[in-house]
Amino acid sequence: MKRNLFLLFLIVSLASCVTTARRGDFARQVDFTLEMDGFREYKWGTSVEEIGHALIPEGSDERRNIEWFTKKDDPLSIGRANLEGITYVFDAGRFVAVSIITQGLSNYKALREKLEERLGKIQPPNEDIFTWDLAHTVVLFSYNKQSDVAMLVIRGKGY
């Protein structure tokens, strides 16, 4: 049940990521010199065949032609934030997004700090959701106070 809820949340988050980025209330264009064109060593559009040896299949949605994986020996931290998991998403066999989950207020704050350091602060600040719309990437970061869970979705544009 928990896994099904996570998968549903992941799919809805990915679908809404582009929609949210277009809303003026949350989106901000960033003149960003250090462009994000993927996540860690994987660039957007990389085929699953090229990197499949390093991935562990976690699930798929055959109707939408989406597959998601975790990575063997993936460091579960970004900056000072300890992560619950990192999920690599492939659409039609191409790397299109990553979903990152962390739990706890201190991990949320550490991850938010790292994102703002790299991508810039959102003005005006919103306590629950942040969106950065970059040239090749949309970044959506949200925090749910009730569940004490933060989710970061980084999605390549055009895939």
Short mmCIF file of C-alpha atoms in Angstrom, two decimals:
data_model
loop_
_atom_site.label_atom_id
_atom_site.label_comp_id
_atom_site.label_asym_id
_atom_site.label_seq_id
_atom_site.Cartn_x
_atom_site.Cartn_y
_atom_site.Cartn_z
CA MET A 1 0.00 0.00 0.00
CA LYS A 2 2.79 2.44 0.97
CA ARG A 3 4.65 1.61 -2.26
CA ASN A 4 1.50 2.15 -4.36
CA LEU A 5 0.90 5.53 -2.72
CA PHE A 6 4.51 6.52 -3.38
CA LEU A 7 4.26 5.50 -7.03
CA LEU A 8 1.00 7.40 -7.45
CA PHE A 9 2.55 10.46 -5.79
CA LEU A 10 5.61 10.17 -8.05
CA ILE A 11 3.55 10.02 -11.25
CA VAL A 12 1.29 12.89 -10.18
CA SER A 13 4.32 14.96 -9.13
CA LEU A 14 6.06 14.42 -12.44
CA ALA A 15 2.93 15.32 -14.37
CA SER A 16 2.28 18.42 -12.29
CA CYS A 17 5.91 19.55 -12.27
CA VAL A 18 5.65 21.29 -15.63
CA THR A 19 2.20 22.69 -14.81
CA THR A 20 3.39 24.10 -11.49
CA ALA A 21 6.46 25.65 -13.10
CA ARG A 22 4.23 27.65 -15.43
CA ARG A 23 2.25 29.24 -12.60
CA GLY A 24 3.47 32.75 -11.89
CA ASP A 25 2.98 32.41 -8.13
CA PHE A 26 5.68 29.77 -7.70
CA ALA A 27 7.84 29.83 -10.81
CA ARG A 28 10.85 32.02 -11.34
CA GLN A 29 13.17 32.23 -14.31
CA VAL A 30 16.76 31.92 -13.18
CA ASP A 31 19.80 33.23 -15.03
CA PHE A 32 21.79 30.18 -14.10
CA THR A 33 25.42 29.85 -15.15
CA LEU A 34 25.89 26.34 -13.76
CA GLU A 35 23.18 24.67 -15.87
CA MET A 36 21.62 21.43 -14.76
CA ASP A 37 21.42 19.02 -17.67
CA GLY A 38 20.82 15.86 -15.69
CA PHE A 39 21.39 14.41 -12.25
CA ARG A 40 24.78 13.37 -10.94
CA GLU A 41 26.59 11.59 -13.79
CA TYR A 42 23.49 10.96 -15.95
CA LYS A 43 22.37 13.49 -18.56
CA TRP A 44 18.72 13.91 -19.59
CA GLY A 45 17.90 11.66 -22.53
CA THR A 46 20.48 8.98 -21.72
CA SER A 47 19.12 5.57 -22.72
CA VAL A 48 18.39 2.96 -20.10
CA GLU A 49 20.56 0.53 -22.09
CA GLU A 50 23.62 2.75 -21.54
CA ILE A 51 23.32 2.82 -17.76
CA GLY A 52 21.06 -0.13 -16.97
CA HIS A 53 23.95 -2.13 -15.51
CA ALA A 54 24.09 0.31 -12.57
CA LEU A 55 20.33 0.39 -11.95
CA ILE A 56 17.88 -1.77 -10.01
CA PRO A 57 14.35 -1.98 -11.51
CA GLU A 58 11.70 -0.80 -9.05
CA GLY A 59 8.56 -0.63 -11.19
CA SER A 60 6.91 0.45 -14.41
CA ASP A 61 3.75 1.86 -15.91
CA GLU A 62 3.46 0.04 -19.23
CA ARG A 63 0.50 2.15 -20.36
CA ARG A 64 2.59 5.33 -20.11
CA ASN A 65 5.86 3.59 -21.06
CA ILE A 66 7.52 4.79 -17.83
CA GLU A 67 10.02 2.80 -15.77
CA TRP A 68 11.69 3.73 -12.51
CA PHE A 69 14.87 2.48 -10.92
CA THR A 70 17.16 2.95 -7.96
CA LYS A 71 20.92 2.92 -8.38
CA LYS A 72 23.29 0.41 -6.85
CA ASP A 73 25.46 2.03 -4.16
CA ASP A 74 23.87 5.46 -4.72
CA PRO A 75 25.01 7.89 -1.99
CA LEU A 76 21.83 8.80 -0.12
CA SER A 77 22.83 12.33 0.75
CA ILE A 78 22.93 15.78 -0.80
CA GLY A 79 24.93 18.28 1.20
CA ARG A 80 24.04 17.70 4.86
CA ALA A 81 20.65 16.12 4.02
CA ASN A 82 20.23 12.39 4.52
CA LEU A 83 17.88 10.94 1.92
CA GLU A 84 15.34 8.12 2.14
CA GLY A 85 15.65 7.29 -1.53
CA ILE A 86 16.49 8.43 -5.05
CA THR A 87 14.37 7.16 -7.95
CA TYR A 88 15.53 7.50 -11.55
CA VAL A 89 12.63 7.80 -14.03
CA PHE A 90 12.79 6.74 -17.68
CA ASP A 91 10.16 7.55 -20.30
CA ALA A 92 10.31 5.45 -23.48
CA GLY A 93 13.74 4.23 -22.38
CA ARG A 94 15.22 7.73 -21.86
CA PHE A 95 16.26 9.30 -18.55
CA VAL A 96 13.79 12.14 -17.90
CA ALA A 97 13.56 12.76 -14.15
CA VAL A 98 14.70 11.93 -10.67
CA SER A 99 12.58 11.84 -7.53
CA ILE A 100 14.24 12.30 -4.15
CA ILE A 101 12.58 11.72 -0.77
CA THR A 102 13.85 12.85 2.62
CA GLN A 103 12.20 12.78 6.02
CA GLY A 104 12.52 15.10 8.99
CA LEU A 105 12.65 18.85 9.38
CA SER A 106 16.45 19.00 9.65
CA ASN A 107 16.88 17.08 6.36
CA TYR A 108 14.27 19.29 4.66
CA LYS A 109 16.10 22.44 5.81
CA ALA A 110 19.51 21.08 4.75
CA LEU A 111 18.23 20.11 1.29
CA ARG A 112 16.41 23.43 0.87
CA GLU A 113 19.61 25.29 1.84
CA LYS A 114 21.63 23.32 -0.75
CA LEU A 115 19.03 24.00 -3.48
CA GLU A 116 18.89 27.73 -2.71
CA GLU A 117 22.70 27.87 -2.64
CA ARG A 118 22.89 26.35 -6.11
CA LEU A 119 19.70 27.66 -7.75
CA GLY A 120 18.96 30.90 -5.90
CA LYS A 121 16.30 31.90 -3.40
CA ILE A 122 12.67 32.06 -4.41
CA GLN A 123 11.04 35.45 -3.77
CA PRO A 124 8.66 35.70 -2.08
CA PRO A 125 9.50 32.59 -0.09
CA ASN A 126 6.84 29.91 0.25
CA GLU A 127 7.18 27.47 3.11
CA ASP A 128 5.77 24.45 1.31
CA ILE A 129 6.73 24.49 -2.37
CA PHE A 130 9.62 25.83 -4.43
CA THR A 131 10.01 25.71 -8.21
CA TRP A 132 12.96 26.68 -10.36
CA ASP A 133 12.44 26.80 -14.13
CA LEU A 134 15.85 26.49 -15.77
CA ALA A 135 16.81 26.29 -19.44
CA HIS A 136 16.86 22.47 -19.62
CA THR A 137 15.44 21.45 -16.27
CA VAL A 138 12.47 22.05 -13.97
CA VAL A 139 13.09 21.60 -10.24
CA LEU A 140 10.14 21.14 -7.86
CA PHE A 141 10.74 20.91 -4.11
CA SER A 142 7.88 20.44 -1.68
CA TYR A 143 7.47 19.74 2.02
CA ASN A 144 4.48 18.21 3.80
CA LYS A 145 4.42 19.26 7.45
CA GLN A 146 1.87 16.59 8.46
CA SER A 147 3.95 13.67 7.17
CA ASP A 148 7.30 15.47 7.75
CA VAL A 149 8.38 14.38 4.25
CA ALA A 150 10.11 16.47 1.60
CA MET A 151 10.10 15.53 -2.08
CA LEU A 152 12.42 16.86 -4.75
CA VAL A 153 11.58 16.21 -8.41
CA ILE A 154 14.14 17.22 -11.02
CA ARG A 155 12.85 16.83 -14.56
CA GLY A 156 14.51 17.39 -17.90
CA LYS A 157 12.61 19.54 -20.39
CA GLY A 158 11.75 18.17 -23.81
CA TYR A 159 11.72 14.50 -22.84
#
